[in-house]
XYZ file of C-alpha atoms in Angstrom:
598
model
C -0.066 -0.105 0.042
C 1.553 3.219 -1.118
C 2.584 5.695 1.726
C 0.822 8.974 2.156
C 2.632 12.149 0.585
C 3.933 14.284 3.453
C 1.763 17.246 4.332
C 4.413 19.819 4.726
C 2.975 23.031 3.320
C 4.344 24.048 0.046
C 6.449 20.734 -0.226
C 4.551 17.728 -1.498
C 1.216 18.974 -0.561
C -0.912 21.080 -2.666
C -0.943 24.045 0.056
C 0.959 27.157 -0.865
C 4.259 27.921 1.083
C 4.530 30.605 3.449
C 6.271 33.957 1.902
C 9.537 34.670 3.087
C 10.186 38.333 4.268
C 11.861 40.336 1.665
C 15.638 41.281 2.296
C 14.802 44.958 3.044
C 12.492 43.919 5.894
C 15.112 41.421 7.432
C 17.509 44.489 7.363
C 15.210 46.733 9.313
C 14.939 44.252 12.019
C 18.694 43.796 12.277
C 19.176 47.263 12.511
C 16.677 47.655 15.418
C 18.033 44.802 17.364
C 21.642 46.250 17.011
C 20.388 49.605 18.025
C 18.800 48.360 21.272
C 22.104 46.284 22.044
C 24.282 49.170 21.320
C 22.263 51.530 23.601
C 21.706 48.934 26.432
C 25.528 48.731 26.514
C 26.012 52.416 26.789
C 23.344 52.644 29.534
C 24.905 49.922 31.336
C 28.341 51.734 31.116
C 26.836 54.902 32.269
C 24.754 53.147 35.277
C 28.380 51.640 36.244
C 29.936 54.837 35.912
C 27.186 56.540 37.929
C 27.329 53.854 40.721
C 31.031 53.996 40.870
C 30.720 58.144 41.026
C 27.926 57.565 43.931
C 30.453 55.043 45.838
C 33.459 57.451 45.498
C 31.176 60.453 46.637
C 29.676 58.465 49.644
C 33.188 57.314 50.447
C 34.634 60.358 50.788
C 33.934 60.564 54.486
C 33.599 57.090 55.307
C 34.532 56.494 58.888
C 38.011 54.624 59.027
C 37.381 50.948 59.380
C 40.667 50.295 61.209
C 39.014 51.932 64.049
C 36.290 49.238 64.500
C 37.559 48.300 68.068
C 38.146 51.756 69.123
C 34.667 53.098 68.799
C 34.007 56.060 71.015
C 31.546 56.109 73.898
C 30.714 58.187 77.092
C 32.867 57.461 79.922
C 31.324 55.495 82.732
C 30.966 56.511 86.223
C 29.986 53.617 88.856
C 29.284 54.802 92.257
C 29.641 52.237 95.354
C 28.367 52.184 98.877
C 30.828 52.209 101.708
C 30.757 48.385 101.738
C 31.779 48.269 97.775
C 28.260 47.395 96.417
C 27.213 49.247 93.282
C 24.448 51.726 93.941
C 24.409 53.579 90.605
C 25.932 53.996 87.225
C 26.200 56.814 84.626
C 27.283 56.967 81.065
C 28.175 53.702 79.017
C 28.836 50.561 80.608
C 31.072 48.120 78.892
C 31.540 44.511 80.213
C 34.519 42.106 79.973
C 35.259 41.609 76.415
C 34.615 37.898 75.550
C 35.631 35.472 72.853
C 32.957 33.257 71.238
C 34.196 30.223 73.284
C 33.589 32.217 76.546
C 30.041 32.661 75.999
C 27.868 29.781 76.676
C 26.647 28.235 73.607
C 22.887 29.128 73.966
C 23.643 33.002 73.481
C 25.439 33.062 70.228
C 22.982 30.627 69.002
C 20.077 32.815 70.265
C 21.506 35.678 68.481
C 21.980 34.006 65.223
C 18.656 32.456 65.244
C 16.728 35.609 65.708
C 18.956 38.007 64.017
C 20.525 36.664 61.041
C 19.869 32.715 60.540
C 21.974 32.336 57.255
C 24.798 34.557 59.163
C 27.432 31.523 58.721
C 26.495 31.020 54.959
C 26.246 34.496 53.295
C 29.010 37.042 52.491
C 27.556 39.923 54.374
C 24.747 40.858 52.320
C 21.898 38.049 52.190
C 19.432 38.724 49.237
C 17.705 35.589 50.686
C 17.185 37.113 54.152
C 15.961 40.176 52.511
C 13.391 38.832 50.330
C 12.216 36.483 53.361
C 11.715 39.539 55.593
C 9.825 41.606 52.821
C 7.492 38.597 52.499
C 6.848 38.245 56.159
C 6.209 42.058 56.739
C 3.952 42.249 53.888
C 1.947 39.210 55.142
C 1.793 40.708 58.560
C 0.952 44.318 57.426
C 3.767 45.839 59.381
C 7.471 45.391 60.261
C 8.138 41.994 61.813
C 11.583 40.993 60.597
C 14.606 43.167 59.420
C 16.525 42.071 56.388
C 19.868 43.457 58.004
C 22.645 40.869 58.547
C 24.561 40.676 61.678
C 27.629 41.979 59.606
C 25.516 45.026 58.552
C 24.613 45.690 62.277
C 28.118 45.638 63.175
C 28.954 47.942 60.453
C 26.145 50.308 61.729
C 26.914 49.864 65.281
C 30.601 50.713 65.062
C 30.727 53.308 62.532
C 27.348 54.987 61.687
C 24.226 56.338 62.984
C 20.796 55.221 62.535
C 19.745 57.989 60.048
C 17.690 56.526 57.073
C 19.377 57.935 54.286
C 20.789 56.657 50.836
C 24.287 57.684 52.155
C 23.947 55.712 55.153
C 22.927 52.655 53.545
C 25.575 52.963 50.832
C 28.307 53.351 53.632
C 27.016 50.488 55.583
C 27.247 48.307 52.410
C 30.634 49.346 51.800
C 31.693 48.770 55.362
C 29.871 45.639 55.530
C 31.931 43.966 52.690
C 35.069 45.409 54.402
C 34.410 43.739 57.607
C 33.652 40.395 55.776
C 37.146 40.751 53.897
C 38.990 41.765 56.956
C 37.404 39.574 59.713
C 36.323 35.951 60.058
C 32.655 35.137 61.033
C 33.545 34.397 64.474
C 35.494 37.554 64.953
C 32.403 39.544 63.391
C 29.948 37.785 66.059
C 32.561 38.469 68.562
C 32.359 42.184 67.731
C 28.855 42.278 67.668
C 28.185 40.341 71.018
C 30.779 42.657 72.783
C 29.690 46.037 71.099
C 25.838 45.960 70.571
C 23.618 48.295 72.557
C 21.370 46.654 74.936
C 19.684 49.393 76.876
C 20.289 50.857 80.377
C 23.532 52.291 79.179
C 24.730 48.787 78.623
C 27.221 47.815 75.530
C 27.737 44.378 75.086
C 26.145 41.046 76.447
C 28.612 41.076 79.429
C 27.444 44.581 80.595
C 23.937 43.753 79.729
C 24.014 40.455 81.891
C 25.319 42.183 84.784
C 22.964 44.914 84.645
C 20.009 42.823 84.197
C 20.895 39.585 85.883
C 23.572 40.238 87.949
C 25.703 37.799 86.410
C 28.563 37.571 83.983
C 27.727 36.769 80.260
C 30.000 33.737 80.873
C 27.271 31.836 83.176
C 23.966 33.266 81.655
C 21.219 30.505 81.437
C 19.216 29.543 78.294
C 16.195 31.750 79.627
C 18.654 34.636 80.172
C 20.103 34.161 76.733
C 16.772 34.483 75.089
C 16.049 37.686 76.775
C 19.469 39.334 75.901
C 19.412 38.063 72.275
C 15.830 39.889 72.002
C 17.201 43.383 73.236
C 18.934 44.422 70.097
C 15.700 45.089 68.164
C 14.401 47.490 70.552
C 16.720 48.171 73.468
C 14.403 50.608 75.359
C 11.144 48.942 74.653
C 12.364 45.535 75.889
C 14.510 46.490 78.896
C 13.334 44.132 81.474
C 13.776 46.919 84.213
C 11.470 49.271 82.431
C 8.883 46.732 80.747
C 9.352 43.189 82.248
C 6.142 41.959 80.147
C 7.559 43.107 76.972
C 11.069 41.557 77.846
C 9.195 38.428 78.603
C 7.231 38.190 75.310
C 10.332 38.914 73.315
C 12.268 36.245 74.940
C 9.695 34.008 74.117
C 9.989 35.016 70.333
C 13.764 34.298 70.413
C 13.129 30.659 72.037
C 10.508 30.249 69.116
C 13.246 31.197 66.587
C 15.503 28.975 68.086
C 13.070 26.007 67.444
C 12.614 27.072 63.856
C 16.510 27.173 63.514
C 17.046 23.532 64.995
C 18.616 24.863 68.081
C 16.080 23.601 70.585
C 12.896 21.252 70.600
C 9.519 22.729 71.215
C 9.752 21.024 74.701
C 12.970 22.740 75.718
C 11.779 26.020 74.408
C 8.591 25.591 76.504
C 10.650 24.892 79.552
C 13.036 27.694 79.065
C 10.030 30.248 78.522
C 8.495 29.237 81.843
C 11.803 30.034 83.771
C 12.360 33.679 82.392
C 12.600 35.791 85.520
C 13.993 39.094 86.223
C 15.629 39.857 89.703
C 14.187 42.920 91.287
C 16.609 45.969 90.454
C 19.144 47.237 93.207
C 17.930 50.038 95.300
C 19.045 53.011 93.595
C 19.413 55.883 95.991
C 18.553 58.344 93.114
C 18.891 61.599 95.271
C 22.177 60.682 96.629
C 23.591 59.039 93.422
C 22.791 62.430 91.295
C 24.161 64.751 94.334
C 27.544 62.568 94.305
C 27.853 62.537 90.551
C 27.990 66.215 90.792
C 30.370 66.297 93.342
C 32.727 63.787 91.402
C 33.100 65.865 88.173
C 36.155 67.670 89.666
C 37.514 64.651 90.717
C 37.134 62.420 87.670
C 39.516 62.811 84.533
C 37.643 63.944 81.535
C 36.731 60.969 79.231
C 37.964 58.497 81.776
C 36.130 55.574 83.448
C 35.939 55.874 87.192
C 34.712 53.665 90.203
C 34.163 55.551 92.995
C 33.416 54.579 96.827
C 30.989 56.724 98.607
C 29.846 57.230 102.245
C 26.239 55.851 101.940
C 25.577 53.060 104.224
C 23.288 50.753 102.394
C 21.318 49.715 105.359
C 20.819 53.011 106.888
C 19.676 54.249 103.502
C 17.083 51.235 103.078
C 15.942 51.931 106.863
C 15.165 55.672 106.188
C 13.613 55.165 102.985
C 11.395 52.614 104.430
C 10.434 54.579 107.406
C 9.606 57.625 105.653
C 7.318 56.091 103.098
C 5.587 54.069 105.895
C 4.957 57.224 107.806
C 3.669 59.275 104.606
C 1.397 56.408 103.590
C -0.034 56.069 107.122
C -0.309 58.647 109.639
C 1.205 61.190 107.343
C -1.629 61.000 104.782
C -4.192 61.186 107.586
C -2.519 64.482 108.879
C -2.304 66.168 105.299
C 1.626 65.468 104.944
C 2.407 64.213 101.553
C 6.152 64.791 101.336
C 9.125 64.512 103.681
C 13.165 64.312 103.743
C 15.592 62.688 105.669
C 19.426 63.114 106.046
C 21.618 61.154 108.056
C 25.280 62.222 108.653
C 28.424 60.989 110.584
C 28.717 63.458 113.570
C 32.374 63.575 113.566
C 33.394 63.794 109.858
C 30.016 64.888 107.874
C 29.825 61.812 105.873
C 26.640 61.415 104.401
C 25.191 57.853 105.387
C 21.601 58.331 103.998
C 19.949 60.721 101.992
C 16.118 60.576 101.128
C 14.994 63.571 99.235
C 11.397 62.754 98.917
C 8.520 60.318 98.866
C 9.474 58.775 95.465
C 12.457 59.270 93.159
C 10.743 58.157 90.092
C 7.746 60.553 90.778
C 9.989 63.562 91.397
C 13.863 63.675 91.622
C 13.777 67.275 93.197
C 16.141 66.660 96.260
C 14.177 68.123 99.299
C 17.245 67.295 101.560
C 19.494 69.546 99.645
C 17.881 71.840 97.556
C 14.679 72.828 99.351
C 14.879 75.863 101.736
C 12.252 76.233 104.255
C 11.563 78.041 107.676
C 12.946 75.749 110.213
C 10.665 77.090 113.112
C 12.003 76.067 116.571
C 14.790 73.821 115.205
C 16.876 76.977 114.890
C 16.477 77.950 118.480
C 19.712 75.948 119.314
C 21.855 78.518 117.646
C 20.263 81.206 119.575
C 21.016 79.662 122.745
C 24.808 78.938 121.750
C 25.044 82.601 121.071
C 23.892 83.224 124.353
C 26.306 80.834 126.082
C 29.064 82.199 124.185
C 27.756 85.855 125.527
C 28.244 84.367 129.136
C 25.006 82.824 130.034
C 24.667 79.173 131.183
C 21.841 76.619 130.845
C 21.114 77.478 134.691
C 20.418 80.976 134.174
C 16.908 81.990 134.077
C 14.850 84.064 131.562
C 11.198 85.346 131.740
C 8.436 83.153 129.916
C 5.711 86.002 129.705
C 3.639 88.052 127.102
C 5.964 90.253 125.019
C 5.560 92.974 122.359
C 8.181 94.207 120.215
C 6.790 97.093 118.259
C 3.695 96.023 116.515
C 4.830 92.278 116.808
C 3.849 90.202 119.848
C 5.432 86.648 119.939
C 3.397 84.053 121.649
C 3.950 80.538 122.821
C 2.153 77.614 120.654
C -0.143 76.727 123.499
C -0.742 80.528 124.734
C 0.418 79.748 128.327
C 3.273 80.934 130.101
C 5.528 79.559 132.812
C 7.072 82.718 134.331
C 10.847 82.411 135.280
C 12.576 79.465 134.050
C 16.059 78.264 133.308
C 17.629 78.321 129.858
C 17.534 74.693 129.881
C 14.025 74.369 130.459
C 12.920 77.065 127.997
C 14.924 75.200 125.397
C 13.378 71.870 126.446
C 9.931 73.304 126.332
C 10.571 75.348 123.170
C 9.358 78.602 124.783
C 8.878 81.322 122.087
C 9.045 84.433 124.213
C 12.125 83.068 126.120
C 13.692 82.731 122.690
C 13.150 86.234 121.771
C 14.214 87.586 125.209
C 17.384 85.295 124.933
C 18.426 86.608 121.397
C 17.986 90.325 122.391
C 20.233 89.730 125.535
C 22.675 87.852 123.384
C 23.328 90.662 120.976
C 20.330 90.536 118.760
C 19.693 89.016 115.267
C 23.293 89.896 113.907
C 24.974 87.944 116.582
C 22.645 85.160 115.942
C 23.289 85.303 112.316
C 26.925 85.355 112.684
C 26.834 82.265 114.827
C 24.538 80.524 112.099
C 27.094 81.338 109.480
C 30.020 80.065 111.599
C 28.143 76.753 111.873
C 27.409 76.507 108.187
C 23.995 78.176 107.665
C 24.445 79.881 104.182
C 22.080 82.628 102.777
C 20.696 85.716 104.257
C 18.810 85.554 107.590
C 16.182 88.145 108.929
C 17.565 91.096 110.658
C 14.945 91.234 113.293
C 13.776 89.464 116.658
C 11.609 87.068 114.605
C 14.867 85.145 113.871
C 14.923 83.672 117.461
C 11.413 81.773 116.078
C 13.413 80.351 112.845
C 11.832 82.653 110.321
C 14.902 82.472 108.100
C 14.978 79.770 105.346
C 17.377 77.049 105.536
C 18.159 73.586 103.937
C 17.882 70.280 105.941
C 21.123 69.037 105.244
C 22.884 72.291 106.500
C 20.904 72.476 109.278
C 21.507 68.988 110.451
C 25.278 69.658 109.930
C 24.937 72.738 111.902
C 23.938 70.762 115.046
C 27.259 68.646 114.735
C 29.451 70.866 116.921
C 27.073 70.271 119.686
C 27.807 66.789 119.727
C 31.479 66.413 118.361
C 33.450 68.694 120.809
C 32.839 71.937 118.977
C 33.946 70.966 115.229
C 32.128 72.242 112.229
C 31.695 69.554 109.626
C 31.008 69.570 105.880
C 28.730 67.309 104.381
C 30.261 64.875 101.772
C 29.330 61.963 100.018
C 32.551 60.561 98.518
C 34.907 58.434 100.574
C 37.438 61.262 100.916
C 36.998 64.203 103.150
C 37.196 67.257 101.260
C 37.648 69.253 104.419
C 39.039 68.625 107.767
C 36.758 69.386 110.650
C 37.393 73.086 112.043
C 36.692 73.838 115.639
C 34.157 76.496 115.739
C 32.670 76.116 119.238
C 34.165 75.824 122.685
C 34.185 72.252 123.793
C 32.623 73.371 127.298
C 29.883 75.390 125.516
C 29.314 72.360 123.036
C 28.979 70.051 126.132
C 26.369 72.541 127.733
C 24.446 72.553 124.260
C 24.405 68.637 124.282
C 22.996 68.662 127.863
C 20.159 70.890 126.893
C 19.190 69.211 123.782
C 19.134 65.952 125.657
C 16.713 67.628 128.072
C 14.594 68.307 124.757
C 14.173 64.391 124.651
C 14.176 63.507 128.216
C 11.402 65.792 129.250
C 10.619 68.407 126.697
C 8.726 68.748 123.328
C 10.855 65.914 121.843
C 10.074 63.079 123.992
C 8.441 61.036 121.210
C 12.048 60.818 119.726
C 13.599 58.778 122.657
C 14.884 55.426 122.154
C 15.202 52.931 125.064
C 18.914 52.114 125.910
C 20.200 54.952 123.675
C 21.514 58.415 124.447
C 19.055 60.659 122.242
C 19.265 64.540 122.053
C 17.726 66.918 119.736
C 15.330 69.778 118.990
C 11.754 69.939 117.380
C 10.703 72.645 115.011
C 7.157 73.638 113.691
C 6.286 76.743 111.663
C 3.419 79.127 111.361
C 0.251 77.436 110.419
C 1.833 74.140 110.583
C 3.414 74.126 107.313
C 6.572 72.630 108.291
C 7.649 69.940 110.955
C 11.199 69.295 111.642
C 13.351 67.113 114.332
C 17.223 67.300 114.145
C 18.605 64.824 116.705
C 21.807 62.812 117.676
C 22.121 59.100 118.241
C 25.111 56.839 118.505
C 27.397 59.215 116.520
C 24.933 59.966 113.890
C 22.883 63.195 113.218
C 19.416 62.666 111.853
C 17.634 65.531 110.083
C 13.915 65.150 109.178
C 11.481 67.665 107.438
C 7.903 66.961 107.035
C 5.367 69.001 104.955
C 3.995 69.811 101.113
C 5.629 71.089 98.142
C 2.912 73.567 97.664
C 3.314 74.966 101.106
C -0.096 73.769 102.193
C -0.689 73.366 106.029
C -0.841 70.130 107.447
C -3.329 69.116 110.028
C -1.829 70.481 113.207
C 1.634 68.475 112.883
C 3.984 69.554 115.125
C 7.936 68.777 115.232
C 7.302 66.865 118.552
C 4.817 64.515 116.562
C 5.298 62.907 113.480
C 8.821 64.060 112.821
C 9.979 62.970 116.382
C 8.308 59.609 115.947
C 9.983 59.129 112.622
C 13.302 59.930 114.299
C 12.769 57.209 116.805
C 11.678 54.681 114.084
C 14.963 55.333 112.093
C 17.175 55.750 115.140
C 16.053 52.318 116.381
C 16.791 50.856 113.069
C 20.143 52.279 112.018
C 23.520 50.361 112.436
């Protein structure tokens, strides 16, 4: 049987063959193709040239890469209490530089899992990571993942700012390539772990581990490693001290990333998540730390790290804070007292053992123990009595307690009762106002008393009239407390200081015999006078109460066991309290603090 003929058009079949394009048409297409190739090549050359020019332009002020490990930072100041415990830090904290082998394996694994899973495989730039991050972010509708590699983050951390500009991005890419060429992957990861910022002034994993967990980065656990690895994304937001809930959630995200990368099983991650916990931050005596940091500026070399031992007694500070807050929250609130301050000084040297500048440092950093100046009321009277002793009087001399008028002014006792002729000692013990004015006038008047106050360390202008006897001049709590020191240390003036190096040697400004007389009379205030509430069984206590007009301020300054304790209670807006006197809540607070200090 004969084969059918092929059906190729125009060959054996009867169908007409397709016409070939004429030579002129083929020539036109060739010219177009050549034209496109030529201009594509020219365009690519110009683009390459433009890119080269851009690189050169952005490279002209490129940071010197060789300075990678010498990046500038703020000098750190670490303050310790008198026992050597850290109480405050300022500036940038940098921990011990560690090699990769020094870290527990979980810490670098957690960082790589959550920040750059392909770190060990790419060459600084990770197109796959960029694409994956873009897909995840588009799906989520907001930024969930970043596309920067760890090497890029190192480049940005060491050399650049966070500015979102083309220049910064180009420079970041150039520096990333430089890092990948000059450092091994292990070295790049070490740089990252030692230099990344992790909040609270901590640079590097070791500083952060000590800041947040009180341990070296050498000894962090898996739960702690997860929290630390999660911090670089947003150090302020995930700071465990500021937002522990956010830090916990971020730590769980890191553990989940470690499961995805194969570093953990789901069971291990779940167990670690249940163990995430944050130790309470150490007590930070903020008012004292700020005050001492200001003092230290003249002692620390510029741009140098420093560790300074202070005079603070951690136990006494804790006692003073706790007792003041307990009083303000309880009887103080009922009596219309909403603020207070406490200062504890070493009677012999002026070393500050405790300083509480208010109710709560986080709510108000204003230091009422140092900066606030208020009328001291009768707490100023010991200065009047000392002036009288130096004018020739003695504690057993008598003075009249009776109504008194000086011009249009008529001072009165707080209870409007009069005792007649009494001794100077009894007049001070019972805080008799009319006797105080008479003693001032017999001792040389307000100028003589003001001179005595200046000699004891009271700064500022005082009233030049007889009202000074009743404490109408404004003073600070710390300076008034220090002014009592000569009464109990043999007559030496002290200068309050917070650093464990005495700036001034105590200077004798009161005759020792006169100082002993003052101590005796101030003891009578507590034993049988207005300060009886301050007495501590088994301890010698002496001091003086103070109350201002309309009960706006209440004071007690006293001595116990070689310490001076000064107390002020009142309100920042100068609103009157509900009849609070110095012999009431302040004396009771003195008792509570004196019973607890070491």
